[in-house]
XYZ file of C-alpha atoms in Angstrom:
268
model
C -0.018 0.108 -0.012
C 1.420 3.522 -0.879
C 1.278 6.138 1.006
C -1.692 8.688 1.272
C 0.095 11.341 -1.449
C 0.522 7.937 -4.027
C -2.916 7.185 -3.214
C -4.385 10.577 -3.782
C -2.549 11.168 -7.000
C -3.519 7.904 -8.402
C -7.411 8.159 -7.298
C -7.506 11.720 -9.353
C -5.579 10.266 -12.560
C -8.118 7.597 -12.392
C -11.222 10.177 -12.168
C -9.608 12.036 -14.685
C -9.746 9.184 -17.137
C -12.961 8.414 -16.069
C -14.179 11.859 -17.194
C -12.056 11.073 -20.658
C -13.657 7.843 -21.259
C -17.500 9.144 -20.596
C -16.937 12.110 -22.945
C -16.000 9.244 -25.383
C -18.827 7.458 -24.861
C -21.086 10.036 -25.415
C -19.374 11.449 -28.729
C -19.361 7.441 -29.652
C -23.168 7.314 -29.015
C -24.117 10.527 -31.170
C -21.742 8.726 -34.014
C -23.646 5.067 -33.858
C -27.014 6.840 -34.752
C -25.709 8.569 -38.249
C -23.591 5.174 -38.852
C -26.333 2.809 -38.808
C -28.480 5.077 -41.314
C -25.459 4.921 -43.689
C -25.242 1.488 -43.222
C -28.811 0.689 -43.996
C -28.553 2.621 -47.025
C -25.217 0.498 -48.299
C -27.066 -2.767 -47.295
C -29.708 -1.933 -49.491
C -27.414 -1.442 -52.652
C -25.078 -4.108 -51.491
C -27.734 -6.357 -51.075
C -28.844 -5.750 -54.657
C -25.476 -6.086 -56.060
C -25.183 -9.621 -54.310
C -28.352 -10.999 -55.679
C -26.917 -10.940 -59.132
C -24.682 -13.413 -58.116
C -27.215 -15.461 -55.897
C -29.623 -15.143 -58.868
C -27.494 -15.925 -61.781
C -26.105 -19.271 -59.584
C -22.165 -17.573 -60.053
C -19.470 -20.166 -59.016
C -15.905 -19.131 -59.134
C -13.848 -20.662 -62.203
C -11.227 -22.848 -61.813
C -7.654 -21.685 -61.077
C -8.571 -18.235 -60.780
C -6.668 -15.713 -58.965
C -7.765 -14.405 -55.495
C -7.372 -11.106 -53.677
C -8.447 -11.123 -50.084
C -9.803 -7.328 -49.339
C -9.462 -6.570 -45.181
C -11.844 -3.884 -44.379
C -11.146 -1.571 -40.769
C -9.918 1.320 -40.097
C -7.256 3.339 -38.579
C -8.711 3.591 -35.018
C -8.814 2.118 -31.834
C -10.281 1.859 -28.259
C -12.888 -0.350 -29.609
C -12.543 -3.633 -28.177
C -11.681 -6.583 -30.598
C -13.384 -5.140 -33.934
C -10.183 -5.263 -35.574
C -8.805 -8.368 -34.646
C -12.230 -9.931 -35.475
C -11.525 -9.394 -39.326
C -7.811 -10.192 -38.983
C -8.609 -13.668 -37.703
C -11.501 -14.457 -40.019
C -8.831 -13.307 -42.720
C -6.224 -15.601 -41.676
C -9.344 -18.532 -41.538
C -10.181 -18.193 -44.706
C -6.552 -18.121 -46.250
C -6.083 -21.259 -44.623
C -9.126 -22.591 -46.131
C -8.490 -21.733 -49.391
C -4.822 -22.372 -49.576
C -3.844 -19.985 -52.299
C -4.025 -16.562 -52.334
C -3.004 -13.746 -54.806
C -2.586 -11.193 -52.125
C -3.958 -9.039 -49.177
C -5.676 -5.302 -49.690
C -6.006 -4.171 -46.327
C -8.255 -0.836 -45.801
C -7.128 0.881 -42.483
C -4.207 0.384 -40.473
C -5.407 -1.332 -37.737
C -5.875 -4.379 -39.650
C -2.578 -3.945 -41.453
C -0.998 -4.202 -38.352
C -2.888 -7.245 -37.184
C -1.990 -9.302 -40.649
C 1.300 -7.997 -40.752
C 2.186 -10.781 -37.653
C 1.247 -13.538 -40.262
C 0.827 -12.437 -43.803
C 3.333 -9.784 -44.081
C 4.833 -10.683 -47.351
C 1.437 -11.363 -48.833
C 0.228 -7.565 -47.981
C 0.463 -5.729 -51.475
C -1.226 -2.494 -50.867
C -3.071 -1.167 -47.671
C -4.983 2.799 -47.116
C -5.212 4.562 -44.709
C -6.698 7.642 -43.359
C -10.166 5.654 -42.928
C -12.699 5.623 -39.943
C -12.311 9.511 -39.420
C -15.875 10.085 -40.737
C -18.678 7.827 -42.535
C -17.248 6.338 -45.365
C -18.716 7.809 -48.874
C -19.145 6.117 -52.141
C -16.622 8.228 -53.831
C -13.787 7.056 -51.519
C -15.065 3.315 -52.371
C -14.682 3.948 -55.817
C -10.957 5.409 -55.429
C -10.201 2.490 -53.381
C -11.590 0.140 -56.063
C -10.184 2.250 -58.917
C -6.618 1.979 -57.258
C -6.580 -1.678 -56.988
C -8.061 -2.301 -60.301
C -4.900 0.196 -61.637
C -1.997 -0.815 -59.538
C -1.243 -4.009 -61.534
C -2.316 -6.877 -58.971
C -3.544 -9.602 -60.956
C -7.122 -11.274 -59.188
C -9.885 -12.527 -60.439
C -12.224 -13.200 -57.583
C -12.381 -10.499 -54.431
C -13.618 -11.639 -51.091
C -14.122 -8.518 -49.087
C -13.951 -9.266 -44.775
C -15.764 -6.684 -43.083
C -17.833 -6.550 -39.691
C -21.309 -6.848 -39.845
C -23.460 -5.289 -37.611
C -25.752 -7.556 -35.734
C -26.700 -5.397 -32.709
C -25.775 -2.632 -30.737
C -23.623 -4.883 -28.869
C -22.724 -7.461 -31.097
C -20.627 -7.775 -34.848
C -19.347 -10.574 -36.381
C -16.545 -10.899 -39.664
C -18.191 -11.583 -42.679
C -17.109 -12.049 -46.018
C -18.397 -10.763 -49.292
C -17.330 -12.124 -52.214
C -17.091 -10.321 -56.033
C -16.616 -12.946 -58.782
C -15.230 -11.859 -62.141
C -16.857 -10.894 -65.226
C -15.626 -14.408 -67.003
C -17.522 -16.299 -63.602
C -20.375 -14.503 -64.215
C -20.642 -14.843 -67.862
C -20.414 -18.589 -67.097
C -22.970 -18.928 -64.550
C -26.163 -20.816 -65.463
C -29.036 -18.237 -64.962
C -26.865 -15.431 -66.286
C -28.478 -15.612 -69.900
C -31.704 -14.263 -68.545
C -30.373 -11.130 -67.929
C -29.220 -10.334 -71.190
C -26.168 -8.081 -70.764
C -23.833 -6.830 -73.474
C -19.936 -7.445 -72.918
C -19.231 -3.893 -72.563
C -21.862 -2.653 -70.248
C -20.991 -6.096 -68.162
C -17.281 -5.074 -67.691
C -18.766 -1.281 -66.373
C -21.164 -3.204 -64.018
C -19.027 -5.599 -62.788
C -16.415 -2.491 -61.675
C -19.561 -1.434 -59.869
C -20.170 -3.847 -58.289
C -16.404 -4.204 -57.087
C -16.475 -0.448 -55.900
C -20.239 -0.859 -54.340
C -19.460 -4.141 -52.114
C -16.085 -2.454 -51.179
C -18.700 0.618 -50.033
C -20.858 -1.772 -48.330
C -18.210 -2.981 -46.263
C -16.516 -0.016 -45.009
C -20.185 1.336 -44.367
C -21.075 -1.296 -42.381
C -17.528 -1.762 -40.459
C -17.982 1.932 -39.560
C -21.531 1.337 -38.009
C -20.008 -1.898 -36.153
C -16.562 -0.043 -34.634
C -18.693 2.692 -33.449
C -20.897 0.599 -31.479
C -18.154 -1.487 -30.620
C -16.618 1.845 -29.180
C -19.426 2.993 -27.495
C -19.419 -0.451 -25.505
C -15.864 -0.153 -25.027
C -16.250 3.469 -23.227
C -18.960 2.380 -21.413
C -16.981 -0.837 -19.524
C -14.058 1.707 -19.037
C -16.172 4.080 -17.495
C -17.930 1.712 -15.237
C -14.045 0.246 -14.187
C -13.232 3.494 -13.664
C -15.957 4.284 -11.001
C -15.166 0.696 -9.365
C -11.425 1.731 -9.234
C -12.568 5.158 -7.718
C -14.643 3.099 -5.240
C -12.170 0.900 -4.241
C -9.236 3.453 -3.916
C -11.520 5.917 -1.875
C -12.097 3.372 0.650
C -8.307 2.578 0.624
C -7.645 6.204 0.977
C -10.045 6.902 4.184
C -8.912 3.650 5.880
C -5.137 5.004 5.586
C -6.056 8.355 6.483
C -7.942 7.316 9.269
C -5.047 4.901 10.344
C -2.548 7.493 10.232
C -4.896 9.840 12.227
C -5.290 7.259 15.013
C -1.260 6.697 15.128
C -1.063 9.925 15.702
C -3.415 10.247 18.539
C -1.704 7.224 19.952
C 1.367 8.862 20.299
C -0.179 11.939 21.663
C -1.809 10.224 24.386
C 1.089 8.188 24.987
C 3.506 11.130 25.450
C 0.845 12.870 27.624
C 0.771 9.768 29.895
C 4.425 9.781 30.281
C 4.321 13.369 31.491
């Protein structure tokens, strides 16, 4: 047990930390509603994009090159949300056995993936997560990936799916090649020309990246609110314990001084 001064300094420090985490929780709470509204819009477009693959019974062709796109952000203090997409990506790579490379959206997931797949990371993006992602940012990322020289046919986007205010789950989105789409059983019903299909395929790629970024952002804001709420609660509990320890130490010091005074008075 430290001195009264040390306990008081630690008590004040934890009180200040509790004030900071409480403020961060309130800020995250205001951002969650905006992020959820943007997520609902992105989900609508994302589900429409995914439906064409499902309705056409699209499957990847043999010996196609695959790239894994990990959707994350640059911000921390939100629990294990970045670790979840990194772990899910590692599992998918281990299951597939082959990979043309990894593209990381956000520095947090890059740090996670660099521990085990540093040589497979072909490209990374930062400055993600400061605000709600826009479709223009997703298009810029998709265009950069397309023009970078990275050769791939199928892309798997791993993002955090928002399931509830306190839960999320790492989920993959598959973006198949235009050749795989043309070879699908039910694709002939769409009657799409080749040049239109190529443009539509680029749109699907950018739209699915946008979907993953926006939904991952909503999951991150919700996880940050939960993390800051738990941190504030833990700080409050530590303040209560340290306050009790401080009062007991102070009472013991006063009692010891009284004993010394009474003993000295008795000796006289």
